[in-house]
C-alpha atoms as a PDB file:
ATOM      1  CA  MET A   1     -26.843-105.819  28.788  1.00  0.00           C
ATOM      2  CA  VAL A   2     -27.246-104.918  32.461  1.00  0.00           C
ATOM      3  CA  ASP A   3     -28.363-101.304  32.804  1.00  0.00           C
ATOM      4  CA  HIS A   4     -26.471 -98.974  35.109  1.00  0.00           C
ATOM      5  CA  SER A   5     -29.081 -96.247  35.145  1.00  0.00           C
ATOM      6  CA  PHE A   6     -28.965 -92.818  36.708  1.00  0.00           C
ATOM      7  CA  GLY A   7     -28.690 -89.132  36.143  1.00  0.00           C
ATOM      8  CA  GLY A   8     -29.313 -86.609  33.441  1.00  0.00           C
ATOM      9  CA  ASP A   9     -27.320 -84.003  31.536  1.00  0.00           C
ATOM     10  CA  TRP A  10     -24.972 -83.610  34.514  1.00  0.00           C
ATOM     11  CA  THR A  11     -23.827 -87.204  33.980  1.00  0.00           C
ATOM     12  CA  SER A  12     -22.566 -86.436  30.480  1.00  0.00           C
ATOM     13  CA  GLU A  13     -21.048 -83.200  31.757  1.00  0.00           C
ATOM     14  CA  LYS A  14     -18.894 -84.875  34.428  1.00  0.00           C
ATOM     15  CA  LEU A  15     -17.668 -87.472  31.928  1.00  0.00           C
ATOM     16  CA  GLN A  16     -16.579 -84.786  29.487  1.00  0.00           C
ATOM     17  CA  TYR A  17     -14.464 -83.115  32.187  1.00  0.00           C
ATOM     18  CA  LEU A  18     -12.902 -86.457  33.076  1.00  0.00           C
ATOM     19  CA  LYS A  19     -12.193 -87.351  29.440  1.00  0.00           C
ATOM     20  CA  LYS A  20     -10.453 -84.037  28.750  1.00  0.00           C
ATOM     21  CA  TYR A  21      -8.239 -84.388  31.796  1.00  0.00           C
ATOM     22  CA  LEU A  22      -7.275 -87.999  31.071  1.00  0.00           C
ATOM     23  CA  HIS A  23      -6.196 -87.033  27.561  1.00  0.00           C
ATOM     24  CA  ALA A  24      -4.157 -84.095  28.866  1.00  0.00           C
ATOM     25  CA  TYR A  25      -2.656 -86.302  31.585  1.00  0.00           C
ATOM     26  CA  THR A  26      -1.425 -89.150  29.385  1.00  0.00           C
ATOM     27  CA  THR A  27      -0.234 -86.693  26.732  1.00  0.00           C
ATOM     28  CA  ALA A  28       1.837 -84.774  29.295  1.00  0.00           C
ATOM     29  CA  LEU A  29       3.443 -87.956  30.658  1.00  0.00           C
ATOM     30  CA  LYS A  30       3.783 -90.033  27.481  1.00  0.00           C
ATOM     31  CA  LYS A  31       7.545 -89.434  27.248  1.00  0.00           C
ATOM     32  CA  GLN A  32       8.140 -90.181  30.915  1.00  0.00           C
ATOM     33  CA  SER A  33       9.025 -93.633  32.231  1.00  0.00           C
ATOM     34  CA  PHE A  34       6.216 -93.747  34.793  1.00  0.00           C
ATOM     35  CA  HIS A  35       3.775 -96.616  35.012  1.00  0.00           C
ATOM     36  CA  LEU A  36       0.409 -94.899  34.521  1.00  0.00           C
ATOM     37  CA  SER A  37      -2.751 -96.264  36.144  1.00  0.00           C
ATOM     38  CA  TYR A  38      -6.364 -95.234  35.802  1.00  0.00           C
ATOM     39  CA  ILE A  39      -8.521 -96.332  38.742  1.00  0.00           C
ATOM     40  CA  ASP A  40     -12.306 -96.216  38.562  1.00  0.00           C
ATOM     41  CA  ALA A  41     -13.627 -97.077  42.003  1.00  0.00           C
ATOM     42  CA  PHE A  42     -17.339 -97.346  41.127  1.00  0.00           C
ATOM     43  CA  ALA A  43     -17.053 -98.490  37.542  1.00  0.00           C
ATOM     44  CA  GLY A  44     -20.553 -99.880  36.995  1.00  0.00           C
ATOM     45  CA  THR A  45     -20.978-101.840  33.769  1.00  0.00           C
ATOM     46  CA  GLY A  46     -19.060 -99.604  31.389  1.00  0.00           C
ATOM     47  CA  TRP A  47     -22.359 -98.334  29.995  1.00  0.00           C
ATOM     48  CA  ILE A  48     -24.804 -95.888  31.515  1.00  0.00           C
ATOM     49  CA  SER A  49     -28.457 -95.198  30.939  1.00  0.00           C
ATOM     50  CA  LEU A  50     -29.354 -91.607  31.681  1.00  0.00           C
ATOM     51  CA  LYS A  51     -32.512 -90.115  33.164  1.00  0.00           C
ATOM     52  CA  GLN A  52     -33.367 -93.017  35.441  1.00  0.00           C
ATOM     53  CA  SER A  53     -32.663 -93.606  39.102  1.00  0.00           C
ATOM     54  CA  THR A  54     -31.542 -96.932  40.568  1.00  0.00           C
ATOM     55  CA  TYR A  55     -29.757 -95.871  43.739  1.00  0.00           C
ATOM     56  CA  GLU A  56     -29.275 -98.745  46.121  1.00  0.00           C
ATOM     57  CA  GLU A  57     -31.879 -99.171  48.832  1.00  0.00           C
ATOM     58  CA  THR A  58     -29.201 -98.629  51.463  1.00  0.00           C
ATOM     59  CA  GLU A  59     -28.815 -95.027  50.322  1.00  0.00           C
ATOM     60  CA  LEU A  60     -30.990 -92.054  51.191  1.00  0.00           C
ATOM     61  CA  PRO A  61     -34.558 -92.557  49.925  1.00  0.00           C
ATOM     62  CA  LEU A  62     -34.736 -88.869  49.058  1.00  0.00           C
ATOM     63  CA  PHE A  63     -32.294 -89.228  46.159  1.00  0.00           C
ATOM     64  CA  SER A  64     -34.962 -90.137  43.627  1.00  0.00           C
ATOM     65  CA  SER A  65     -36.683 -86.770  44.003  1.00  0.00           C
ATOM     66  CA  LEU A  66     -33.574 -84.979  42.754  1.00  0.00           C
ATOM     67  CA  VAL A  67     -32.703 -87.068  39.716  1.00  0.00           C
ATOM     68  CA  ASP A  68     -34.451 -86.648  36.375  1.00  0.00           C
ATOM     69  CA  SER A  69     -36.809 -89.507  35.552  1.00  0.00           C
ATOM     70  CA  THR A  70     -37.471 -89.189  31.809  1.00  0.00           C
ATOM     71  CA  GLN A  71     -37.201 -92.603  30.137  1.00  0.00           C
ATOM     72  CA  GLU A  72     -34.932 -93.321  27.164  1.00  0.00           C
ATOM     73  CA  THR A  73     -35.301 -95.829  24.365  1.00  0.00           C
ATOM     74  CA  GLU A  74     -33.179 -98.988  24.382  1.00  0.00           C
ATOM     75  CA  ASP A  75     -31.047 -97.604  21.535  1.00  0.00           C
ATOM     76  CA  GLU A  76     -30.342 -94.455  23.523  1.00  0.00           C
ATOM     77  CA  LYS A  77     -29.385 -96.522  26.562  1.00  0.00           C
ATOM     78  CA  ARG A  78     -26.803 -98.485  24.600  1.00  0.00           C
ATOM     79  CA  GLY A  79     -25.303 -95.291  23.221  1.00  0.00           C
ATOM     80  CA  LYS A  80     -24.094 -93.919  26.566  1.00  0.00           C
ATOM     81  CA  GLU A  81     -20.549 -94.838  27.463  1.00  0.00           C
ATOM     82  CA  GLY A  82     -19.580 -94.796  31.111  1.00  0.00           C
ATOM     83  CA  SER A  83     -16.340 -93.623  32.660  1.00  0.00           C
ATOM     84  CA  ALA A  84     -14.596 -96.992  32.245  1.00  0.00           C
ATOM     85  CA  ARG A  85     -15.203 -97.180  28.494  1.00  0.00           C
ATOM     86  CA  ILE A  86     -14.300 -93.531  28.052  1.00  0.00           C
ATOM     87  CA  ALA A  87     -10.995 -94.021  29.875  1.00  0.00           C
ATOM     88  CA  LEU A  88     -10.124 -97.045  27.742  1.00  0.00           C
ATOM     89  CA  GLN A  89     -10.506 -94.999  24.566  1.00  0.00           C
ATOM     90  CA  VAL A  90      -8.402 -92.026  25.672  1.00  0.00           C
ATOM     91  CA  GLU A  91      -5.078 -91.809  23.812  1.00  0.00           C
ATOM     92  CA  PRO A  92      -2.281 -92.119  24.708  1.00  0.00           C
ATOM     93  CA  TYR A  93      -3.314 -95.167  26.721  1.00  0.00           C
ATOM     94  CA  PHE A  94      -2.675 -95.816  30.381  1.00  0.00           C
ATOM     95  CA  ASN A  95      -0.409 -98.750  31.236  1.00  0.00           C
ATOM     96  CA  GLU A  96      -3.064-100.181  33.534  1.00  0.00           C
ATOM     97  CA  TYR A  97      -6.795 -99.840  34.163  1.00  0.00           C
ATOM     98  CA  VAL A  98      -8.303-100.835  37.496  1.00  0.00           C
ATOM     99  CA  PHE A  99     -12.096-101.078  37.563  1.00  0.00           C
ATOM    100  CA  ILE A 100     -13.805-101.710  40.906  1.00  0.00           C
ATOM    101  CA  GLU A 101     -17.455-102.694  41.182  1.00  0.00           C
ATOM    102  CA  LYS A 102     -19.134-104.228  44.222  1.00  0.00           C
ATOM    103  CA  ASP A 103     -22.407-105.276  42.578  1.00  0.00           C
ATOM    104  CA  TYR A 104     -21.885-108.683  40.976  1.00  0.00           C
ATOM    105  CA  LYS A 105     -24.346-108.203  38.093  1.00  0.00           C
ATOM    106  CA  ARG A 106     -22.688-104.969  37.071  1.00  0.00           C
ATOM    107  CA  PHE A 107     -19.269-106.522  37.608  1.00  0.00           C
ATOM    108  CA  SER A 108     -20.137-109.416  35.266  1.00  0.00           C
ATOM    109  CA  GLU A 109     -20.965-106.911  32.548  1.00  0.00           C
ATOM    110  CA  LEU A 110     -17.791-104.973  33.281  1.00  0.00           C
ATOM    111  CA  LEU A 111     -15.667-108.069  32.650  1.00  0.00           C
ATOM    112  CA  LYS A 112     -16.678-107.955  28.979  1.00  0.00           C
ATOM    113  CA  LEU A 113     -14.398-104.950  28.546  1.00  0.00           C
ATOM    114  CA  LYS A 114     -11.394-107.267  28.841  1.00  0.00           C
ATOM    115  CA  SER A 115     -12.366-109.146  25.692  1.00  0.00           C
ATOM    116  CA  GLU A 116     -13.411-105.991  23.842  1.00  0.00           C
ATOM    117  CA  PHE A 117     -10.172-104.137  24.659  1.00  0.00           C
ATOM    118  CA  GLN A 118      -7.707-107.015  24.530  1.00  0.00           C
ATOM    119  CA  ASP A 119      -4.698-104.768  23.974  1.00  0.00           C
ATOM    120  CA  ARG A 120      -5.261-102.972  27.313  1.00  0.00           C
ATOM    121  CA  ASN A 121      -4.086-104.147  30.709  1.00  0.00           C
ATOM    122  CA  ILE A 122      -7.423-104.293  32.570  1.00  0.00           C
ATOM    123  CA  ASN A 123      -7.896-105.454  36.134  1.00  0.00           C
ATOM    124  CA  CYS A 124     -11.541-105.802  37.244  1.00  0.00           C
ATOM    125  CA  ILE A 125     -12.174-106.225  40.970  1.00  0.00           C
ATOM    126  CA  ASN A 126     -15.487-107.308  42.523  1.00  0.00           C
ATOM    127  CA  ASP A 127     -15.231-105.855  46.042  1.00  0.00           C
ATOM    128  CA  ASP A 128     -15.992-102.862  48.243  1.00  0.00           C
ATOM    129  CA  ALA A 129     -14.244 -99.781  46.847  1.00  0.00           C
ATOM    130  CA  ASN A 130     -13.115 -98.460  50.234  1.00  0.00           C
ATOM    131  CA  HIS A 131     -11.305-101.707  50.976  1.00  0.00           C
ATOM    132  CA  VAL A 132      -9.729-102.027  47.519  1.00  0.00           C
ATOM    133  CA  ILE A 133      -8.536 -98.414  47.397  1.00  0.00           C
ATOM    134  CA  LYS A 134      -6.816 -98.776  50.754  1.00  0.00           C
ATOM    135  CA  ASN A 135      -4.965-101.867  49.484  1.00  0.00           C
ATOM    136  CA  ILE A 136      -3.973-100.128  46.263  1.00  0.00           C
ATOM    137  CA  CYS A 137      -2.648 -97.094  48.121  1.00  0.00           C
ATOM    138  CA  GLN A 138      -0.751 -99.138  50.695  1.00  0.00           C
ATOM    139  CA  ASN A 139       1.085-101.005  47.919  1.00  0.00           C
ATOM    140  CA  TRP A 140       1.604 -97.985  45.664  1.00  0.00           C
ATOM    141  CA  GLN A 141       5.168 -97.434  44.431  1.00  0.00           C
ATOM    142  CA  LYS A 142       5.278 -93.667  44.117  1.00  0.00           C
ATOM    143  CA  ARG A 143       8.820 -93.592  42.781  1.00  0.00           C
ATOM    144  CA  ASN A 144       7.838 -94.901  39.348  1.00  0.00           C
ATOM    145  CA  HIS A 145       4.039 -94.933  39.513  1.00  0.00           C
ATOM    146  CA  ARG A 146       1.534 -92.207  38.626  1.00  0.00           C
ATOM    147  CA  GLY A 147      -2.223 -92.404  38.415  1.00  0.00           C
ATOM    148  CA  VAL A 148      -5.640 -90.828  38.153  1.00  0.00           C
ATOM    149  CA  MET A 149      -8.524 -92.005  40.320  1.00  0.00           C
ATOM    150  CA  PHE A 150     -12.191 -91.310  39.642  1.00  0.00           C
ATOM    151  CA  LEU A 151     -14.590 -91.540  42.586  1.00  0.00           C
ATOM    152  CA  ASP A 152     -18.241 -91.511  41.573  1.00  0.00           C
ATOM    153  CA  PRO A 153     -19.736 -93.202  44.639  1.00  0.00           C
ATOM    154  CA  TYR A 154     -23.222 -94.289  45.558  1.00  0.00           C
ATOM    155  CA  GLY A 155     -24.272 -91.663  48.081  1.00  0.00           C
ATOM    156  CA  MET A 156     -21.980 -91.226  51.078  1.00  0.00           C
ATOM    157  CA  SER A 157     -20.131 -94.513  50.677  1.00  0.00           C
ATOM    158  CA  VAL A 158     -16.581 -93.072  50.610  1.00  0.00           C
ATOM    159  CA  ASN A 159     -14.971 -92.520  54.000  1.00  0.00           C
ATOM    160  CA  TRP A 160     -12.549 -89.617  54.442  1.00  0.00           C
ATOM    161  CA  SER A 161      -9.825 -92.027  55.559  1.00  0.00           C
ATOM    162  CA  VAL A 162      -9.832 -93.296  51.963  1.00  0.00           C
ATOM    163  CA  ILE A 163      -9.262 -89.745  50.705  1.00  0.00           C
ATOM    164  CA  GLU A 164      -6.295 -89.505  53.076  1.00  0.00           C
ATOM    165  CA  ASP A 165      -4.909 -92.806  51.751  1.00  0.00           C
ATOM    166  CA  ILE A 166      -5.092 -91.494  48.188  1.00  0.00           C
ATOM    167  CA  ALA A 167      -3.305 -88.273  49.129  1.00  0.00           C
ATOM    168  CA  ALA A 168      -0.627 -90.225  51.019  1.00  0.00           C
ATOM    169  CA  THR A 169       0.542 -91.891  47.784  1.00  0.00           C
ATOM    170  CA  GLU A 170       1.792 -88.463  46.656  1.00  0.00           C
ATOM    171  CA  SER A 171       1.302 -89.518  43.054  1.00  0.00           C
ATOM    172  CA  ILE A 172      -2.434 -90.002  42.407  1.00  0.00           C
ATOM    173  CA  ASP A 173      -4.632 -87.229  41.031  1.00  0.00           C
ATOM    174  CA  LEU A 174      -8.230 -87.432  42.195  1.00  0.00           C
ATOM    175  CA  TRP A 175     -11.533 -86.551  40.558  1.00  0.00           C
ATOM    176  CA  TYR A 176     -14.315 -86.892  43.117  1.00  0.00           C
ATOM    177  CA  LEU A 177     -18.007 -86.487  42.357  1.00  0.00           C
ATOM    178  CA  PHE A 178     -18.927 -85.385  45.856  1.00  0.00           C
ATOM    179  CA  PRO A 179     -22.593 -85.953  46.887  1.00  0.00           C
ATOM    180  CA  LEU A 180     -23.244 -82.321  47.780  1.00  0.00           C
ATOM    181  CA  GLY A 181     -26.976 -81.953  47.147  1.00  0.00           C
ATOM    182  CA  VAL A 182     -28.144 -85.548  46.932  1.00  0.00           C
ATOM    183  CA  ALA A 183     -26.715 -86.474  50.320  1.00  0.00           C
ATOM    184  CA  LEU A 184     -24.811 -84.039  52.530  1.00  0.00           C
ATOM    185  CA  ASN A 185     -27.050 -80.981  52.284  1.00  0.00           C
ATOM    186  CA  ARG A 186     -30.177 -83.085  52.740  1.00  0.00           C
ATOM    187  CA  LEU A 187     -28.893 -84.224  56.125  1.00  0.00           C
ATOM    188  CA  LEU A 188     -28.180 -80.673  57.270  1.00  0.00           C
ATOM    189  CA  LYS A 189     -31.463 -79.811  58.986  1.00  0.00           C
ATOM    190  CA  LYS A 190     -32.259 -76.104  59.195  1.00  0.00           C
ATOM    191  CA  ASP A 191     -32.700 -76.261  62.976  1.00  0.00           C
ATOM    192  CA  GLY A 192     -29.524 -78.278  63.499  1.00  0.00           C
ATOM    193  CA  GLN A 193     -31.447 -81.252  64.909  1.00  0.00           C
ATOM    194  CA  ILE A 194     -29.433 -84.001  63.236  1.00  0.00           C
ATOM    195  CA  SER A 195     -29.599 -87.545  64.556  1.00  0.00           C
ATOM    196  CA  GLN A 196     -26.462 -89.021  66.073  1.00  0.00           C
ATOM    197  CA  ALA A 197     -26.356 -91.649  63.330  1.00  0.00           C
ATOM    198  CA  ASN A 198     -26.423 -89.006  60.594  1.00  0.00           C
ATOM    199  CA  LYS A 199     -23.832 -86.896  62.418  1.00  0.00           C
ATOM    200  CA  GLN A 200     -21.520 -89.901  62.400  1.00  0.00           C
ATOM    201  CA  ARG A 201     -22.151 -90.403  58.677  1.00  0.00           C
ATOM    202  CA  ILE A 202     -21.191 -86.794  57.993  1.00  0.00           C
ATOM    203  CA  ASP A 203     -18.138 -87.108  60.276  1.00  0.00           C
ATOM    204  CA  GLY A 204     -16.985 -90.084  58.207  1.00  0.00           C
ATOM    205  CA  LEU A 205     -17.662 -88.315  54.925  1.00  0.00           C
ATOM    206  CA  LEU A 206     -15.747 -85.157  55.886  1.00  0.00           C
ATOM    207  CA  GLY A 207     -13.167 -86.647  58.230  1.00  0.00           C
ATOM    208  CA  THR A 208     -13.871 -84.202  61.031  1.00  0.00           C
ATOM    209  CA  GLU A 209     -16.505 -83.086  63.526  1.00  0.00           C
ATOM    210  CA  ASP A 210     -15.907 -79.362  63.099  1.00  0.00           C
ATOM    211  CA  TRP A 211     -18.340 -79.075  60.186  1.00  0.00           C
ATOM    212  CA  TYR A 212     -21.216 -78.492  62.615  1.00  0.00           C
ATOM    213  CA  ASN A 213     -19.724 -75.273  63.975  1.00  0.00           C
ATOM    214  CA  VAL A 214     -18.988 -74.148  60.419  1.00  0.00           C
ATOM    215  CA  PHE A 215     -22.440 -74.868  59.010  1.00  0.00           C
ATOM    216  CA  TYR A 216     -24.485 -73.717  62.012  1.00  0.00           C
ATOM    217  CA  GLU A 217     -24.692 -70.664  64.231  1.00  0.00           C
ATOM    218  CA  ALA A 218     -25.960 -70.595  67.823  1.00  0.00           C
ATOM    219  CA  SER A 219     -27.547 -67.568  69.473  1.00  0.00           C
ATOM    220  CA  LEU A 220     -29.394 -66.832  72.717  1.00  0.00           C
ATOM    221  CA  LYS A 221     -33.005 -65.732  72.462  1.00  0.00           C
ATOM    222  CA  GLU A 222     -34.571 -63.966  75.460  1.00  0.00           C
ATOM    223  CA  ASN A 223     -38.086 -63.062  76.452  1.00  0.00           C
ATOM    224  CA  LEU A 224     -39.724 -62.094  79.729  1.00  0.00           C
ATOM    225  CA  PHE A 225     -39.758 -65.672  80.969  1.00  0.00           C
ATOM    226  CA  GLU A 226     -36.724 -67.539  79.692  1.00  0.00           C
ATOM    227  CA  ARG A 227     -33.567 -67.732  77.664  1.00  0.00           C
ATOM    228  CA  THR A 228     -33.339 -70.288  74.881  1.00  0.00           C
ATOM    229  CA  LEU A 229     -30.474 -71.354  72.662  1.00  0.00           C
ATOM    230  CA  GLU A 230     -31.417 -71.181  69.008  1.00  0.00           C
ATOM    231  CA  ILE A 231     -29.396 -73.067  66.404  1.00  0.00           C
ATOM    232  CA  LYS A 232     -29.707 -72.028  62.787  1.00  0.00           C
ATOM    233  CA  LYS A 233     -28.186 -73.394  59.613  1.00  0.00           C
ATOM    234  CA  THR A 234     -26.085 -70.694  57.939  1.00  0.00           C
ATOM    235  CA  ALA A 235     -24.406 -72.807  55.275  1.00  0.00           C
ATOM    236  CA  ASP A 236     -25.551 -72.730  51.658  1.00  0.00           C
ATOM    237  CA  PHE A 237     -24.224 -74.637  48.668  1.00  0.00           C
ATOM    238  CA  ASP A 238     -21.507 -72.070  47.951  1.00  0.00           C
ATOM    239  CA  SER A 239     -20.182 -71.965  51.507  1.00  0.00           C
ATOM    240  CA  ILE A 240     -20.256 -75.770  51.757  1.00  0.00           C
ATOM    241  CA  SER A 241     -18.288 -75.939  48.508  1.00  0.00           C
ATOM    242  CA  LYS A 242     -15.670 -73.538  49.856  1.00  0.00           C
ATOM    243  CA  TYR A 243     -15.429 -75.593  53.033  1.00  0.00           C
ATOM    244  CA  LEU A 244     -14.844 -78.749  50.991  1.00  0.00           C
ATOM    245  CA  VAL A 245     -12.043 -77.049  49.076  1.00  0.00           C
ATOM    246  CA  THR A 246     -10.332 -76.224  52.380  1.00  0.00           C
ATOM    247  CA  ARG A 247     -10.706 -79.833  53.535  1.00  0.00           C
ATOM    248  CA  PHE A 248      -9.055 -81.152  50.377  1.00  0.00           C
ATOM    249  CA  ALA A 249      -6.404 -78.429  50.426  1.00  0.00           C
ATOM    250  CA  ALA A 250      -5.449 -79.544  53.928  1.00  0.00           C
ATOM    251  CA  THR A 251      -4.971 -83.112  52.687  1.00  0.00           C
ATOM    252  CA  PHE A 252      -3.535 -82.803  49.160  1.00  0.00           C
ATOM    253  CA  PRO A 253      -0.619 -80.667  47.896  1.00  0.00           C
ATOM    254  CA  MET A 254      -3.026 -78.674  45.708  1.00  0.00           C
ATOM    255  CA  VAL A 255      -6.710 -78.596  44.871  1.00  0.00           C
ATOM    256  CA  ALA A 256      -8.594 -76.800  42.109  1.00  0.00           C
ATOM    257  CA  GLU A 257     -10.351 -73.875  43.753  1.00  0.00           C
ATOM    258  CA  ASN A 258     -13.158 -73.875  41.172  1.00  0.00           C
ATOM    259  CA  PRO A 259     -14.958 -77.196  41.700  1.00  0.00           C
ATOM    260  CA  LYS A 260     -17.901 -77.661  39.353  1.00  0.00           C
ATOM    261  CA  MET A 261     -21.399 -77.752  40.765  1.00  0.00           C
ATOM    262  CA  LEU A 262     -23.645 -80.020  38.720  1.00  0.00           C
ATOM    263  CA  PHE A 263     -27.391 -79.396  38.561  1.00  0.00           C
ATOM    264  CA  ASN A 264     -30.468 -81.298  37.464  1.00  0.00           C
ATOM    265  CA  LYS A 265     -32.999 -79.835  35.031  1.00  0.00           C
ATOM    266  CA  LYS A 266     -34.843 -78.162  37.906  1.00  0.00           C
ATOM    267  CA  ASN A 267     -31.612 -76.311  38.715  1.00  0.00           C
ATOM    268  CA  ASN A 268     -31.140 -78.162  41.990  1.00  0.00           C
ATOM    269  CA  PRO A 269     -27.466 -78.735  42.892  1.00  0.00           C
ATOM    270  CA  LEU A 270     -26.721 -82.460  42.915  1.00  0.00           C
ATOM    271  CA  TYR A 271     -22.963 -82.970  43.024  1.00  0.00           C
ATOM    272  CA  LEU A 272     -19.717 -81.089  43.304  1.00  0.00           C
ATOM    273  CA  LEU A 273     -16.964 -82.269  40.957  1.00  0.00           C
ATOM    274  CA  ILE A 274     -13.709 -81.782  42.865  1.00  0.00           C
ATOM    275  CA  PHE A 275     -10.138 -82.133  41.605  1.00  0.00           C
ATOM    276  CA  ALA A 276      -7.128 -82.617  43.870  1.00  0.00           C
ATOM    277  CA  SER A 277      -3.552 -83.405  42.869  1.00  0.00           C
ATOM    278  CA  GLY A 278      -1.456 -85.783  44.940  1.00  0.00           C
ATOM    279  CA  ASN A 279       1.970 -85.205  43.408  1.00  0.00           C
ATOM    280  CA  PRO A 280       3.803 -82.330  45.150  1.00  0.00           C
ATOM    281  CA  ARG A 281       6.083 -81.780  42.147  1.00  0.00           C
ATOM    282  CA  GLY A 282       3.458 -81.898  39.433  1.00  0.00           C
ATOM    283  CA  SER A 283       0.459 -80.534  41.304  1.00  0.00           C
ATOM    284  CA  GLN A 284       0.755 -76.971  40.057  1.00  0.00           C
ATOM    285  CA  LEU A 285       0.517 -78.007  36.401  1.00  0.00           C
ATOM    286  CA  ALA A 286      -2.138 -80.640  37.128  1.00  0.00           C
ATOM    287  CA  VAL A 287      -4.354 -78.157  38.956  1.00  0.00           C
ATOM    288  CA  LYS A 288      -3.856 -75.566  36.220  1.00  0.00           C
ATOM    289  CA  ILE A 289      -5.037 -78.051  33.585  1.00  0.00           C
ATOM    290  CA  ALA A 290      -7.984 -79.236  35.700  1.00  0.00           C
ATOM    291  CA  SER A 291      -9.015 -75.676  36.579  1.00  0.00           C
ATOM    292  CA  ASN A 292      -9.046 -74.690  32.908  1.00  0.00           C
ATOM    293  CA  ILE A 293     -11.198 -77.718  32.094  1.00  0.00           C
ATOM    294  CA  LEU A 294     -13.635 -76.938  34.907  1.00  0.00           C
ATOM    295  CA  ASP A 295     -13.948 -73.335  33.752  1.00  0.00           C
ATOM    296  CA  LYS A 296     -15.208 -74.324  30.312  1.00  0.00           C
END
């Protein structure tokens, strides 16, 4: 079996939130005539191995310092089910499961789910998630189609334009494991001296350039000889989280206002689990259910 290794207790925590929502979602819609899809955009292998770090070399090299590194036995590795396997076991079932994985070795392992769950309609796609999601959203038939999408990306690999595409379907609910501590906050230098390349990465992640004026404060410092402009980071994890809620609220009909911050064993914030509902008619109930799940 190909290991898809990362994380710690927070990994199990996020999957429990997702599992509870998927069960509530299919239960609520089981008597409706909608075609229900579950879309996992970074599906991995279907299995996960906790407490190891294998982030791709293209991502920030600082990630490994945040993620727990305790090794597990082989038996423990095989006992951890990833989001794809969890979704396949939720009852009532979805009409369709779309699993996207760019890495070919992980994708090859993911394909085995089709033979293991032969009574499910599973579509595995070996491609870049941003590209596939855009295609899915552009061809989405919102009149008779409803869905839940889970974004658990590698670092900052999801562009905000993809978030806008998901919202534009008006019928997909989104769970997004946003890289709050492992990526975004680590690029926000205290003195505001952020490289142009990293500014562009943050622009793409958040879909706007106004974050800089929100996260930083400028003031004039004077002495006998000169005036200098001092830039200081004022944003902390809580204020960044509130800002993210406003960004999603401006894009989706409704968003849960209590996103869940996930920590490692050293109590460092790693991710922010965000829920946003795309269906204007059903968003109030969807957000109520998600908010209750996130509170527990």
